[in-house]
Coordinates of C-alpha atoms in Angstrom, one line a residue:
M257 CA 115.0 126.8 97.7
K258 CA 115.8 125.1 101.0
I259 CA 112.5 123.1 100.9
L260 CA 113.3 121.7 97.5
A261 CA 116.9 120.8 98.5
R262 CA 115.6 119.1 101.7
W263 CA 113.0 117.2 99.7
F264 CA 115.5 115.9 97.2
L265 CA 118.0 115.0 99.9
L266 CA 115.4 113.2 101.9
A267 CA 114.5 111.2 98.8
A268 CA 118.2 110.3 98.4
A269 CA 118.3 109.4 102.1
L270 CA 115.4 107.0 101.5
L271 CA 117.4 105.4 98.7
L272 CA 120.3 105.1 101.0
V273 CA 118.1 103.4 103.6
T274 CA 117.3 100.8 101.0
Q275 CA 121.0 100.2 100.5
L276 CA 121.7 99.9 104.2
Y277 CA 118.8 97.7 105.2
P278 CA 117.3 95.1 102.9
G279 CA 113.8 95.2 104.6
V280 CA 113.0 98.5 102.9
E281 CA 112.7 98.8 99.1
V282 CA 112.2 101.8 96.8
R283 CA 111.7 101.3 93.1
S284 CA 113.1 104.5 91.7
F285 CA 114.2 108.0 92.6
G286 CA 110.7 109.2 91.5
S287 CA 109.2 106.8 94.0
A288 CA 111.6 108.0 96.6
L289 CA 110.5 111.6 95.9
L290 CA 106.8 110.7 96.3
A291 CA 107.6 108.6 99.4
A292 CA 109.5 111.5 101.0
L293 CA 106.6 113.8 100.3
V294 CA 104.0 111.4 101.8
L295 CA 106.2 110.8 104.8
G296 CA 106.6 114.5 105.3
L297 CA 102.8 115.0 105.1
L298 CA 102.1 112.1 107.4
N299 CA 104.6 113.4 109.9
A300 CA 103.1 116.9 109.7
V301 CA 99.4 115.9 110.0
V302 CA 98.9 112.5 111.5
R303 CA 102.0 112.1 113.8
P304 CA 101.1 115.0 116.1
V305 CA 97.6 113.6 116.6
L306 CA 99.0 110.1 117.4
T307 CA 101.5 111.6 119.7
L308 CA 98.9 113.5 121.6
L309 CA 96.5 110.4 121.8
T310 CA 99.3 108.2 123.0
L311 CA 100.8 110.6 125.5
P312 CA 100.2 108.5 128.6
I313 CA 102.0 105.4 127.1
T314 CA 104.8 107.7 125.8
L315 CA 105.3 109.1 129.3
L316 CA 105.3 105.6 130.8
T317 CA 107.9 104.4 128.3
L318 CA 110.0 107.5 128.8
G319 CA 109.5 108.5 125.2
L320 CA 110.5 105.2 123.6
F321 CA 106.9 104.8 122.2
L322 CA 107.7 107.6 119.8
F323 CA 109.9 105.1 117.9
V324 CA 106.7 103.0 117.5
I325 CA 104.8 106.0 116.2
N326 CA 107.6 106.8 113.7
A327 CA 107.6 103.2 112.5
L328 CA 103.8 103.3 112.1
M329 CA 104.1 106.4 109.9
F330 CA 106.8 104.7 107.8
Y331 CA 104.7 101.5 107.5
F332 CA 101.6 103.5 106.7
A333 CA 103.4 105.4 103.9
A334 CA 104.6 102.1 102.5
N335 CA 101.0 100.8 102.4
L336 CA 99.8 103.9 100.6
L337 CA 102.5 103.9 97.9
D338 CA 103.4 101.2 95.3
G339 CA 107.0 102.3 95.0
L340 CA 107.9 101.9 98.7
N341 CA 107.8 98.4 100.2
V342 CA 108.5 97.5 103.8
S343 CA 108.7 93.8 104.7
G344 CA 107.2 94.1 108.1
F345 CA 106.8 96.2 111.3
G346 CA 110.4 95.5 112.4
A347 CA 111.7 96.6 109.0
A348 CA 109.6 99.8 109.3
L349 CA 111.1 100.4 112.8
I350 CA 114.7 100.0 111.6
G351 CA 114.0 101.9 108.4
S352 CA 112.3 104.8 110.2
I353 CA 115.3 105.0 112.6
L354 CA 117.8 105.2 109.8
Y355 CA 115.6 107.7 107.9
T356 CA 115.3 109.9 110.9
V357 CA 119.0 109.9 111.6
L358 CA 119.7 110.8 108.0
G359 CA 117.1 113.5 108.2
V360 CA 118.7 115.0 111.2
V361 CA 122.1 115.1 109.4
I362 CA 120.5 116.6 106.3
E363 CA 118.7 119.3 108.3
A364 CA 121.9 120.2 110.2
A365 CA 123.8 120.5 106.9
L366 CA 121.0 122.6 105.3
D367 CA 120.8 124.9 108.3
R368 CA 124.6 125.6 108.0
L369 CA 124.3 126.0 104.2
F370 CA 121.4 128.3 104.2
E371 CA 122.1 130.2 107.4
R372 CA 121.5 134.0 107.2
K373 CA 124.3 136.3 108.1

């Protein structure tokens, strides 16, 4: 149940990102659901490999290069999907930061809501 709630809330967060920043566009809630799924899969499969491969530059930049990796995942998801449009790499960077912040808030809320006693 928590996974479905997280998926729907992350799709809603993606729609909120489109309202907060005009460089990111999502056509519909269905497109947002698909985009949230693709972003989750990319972050689970591709992001760890990229993080490992770019570990030296990540250490040199004191972890700031992870923002670039997040933006690349966001930009790549937009290139894969028709319903998600990002106007450029800068838009992907800002959109990924907003989406990440909203994801952290959603995860904290769901942890409190579904905590076991």
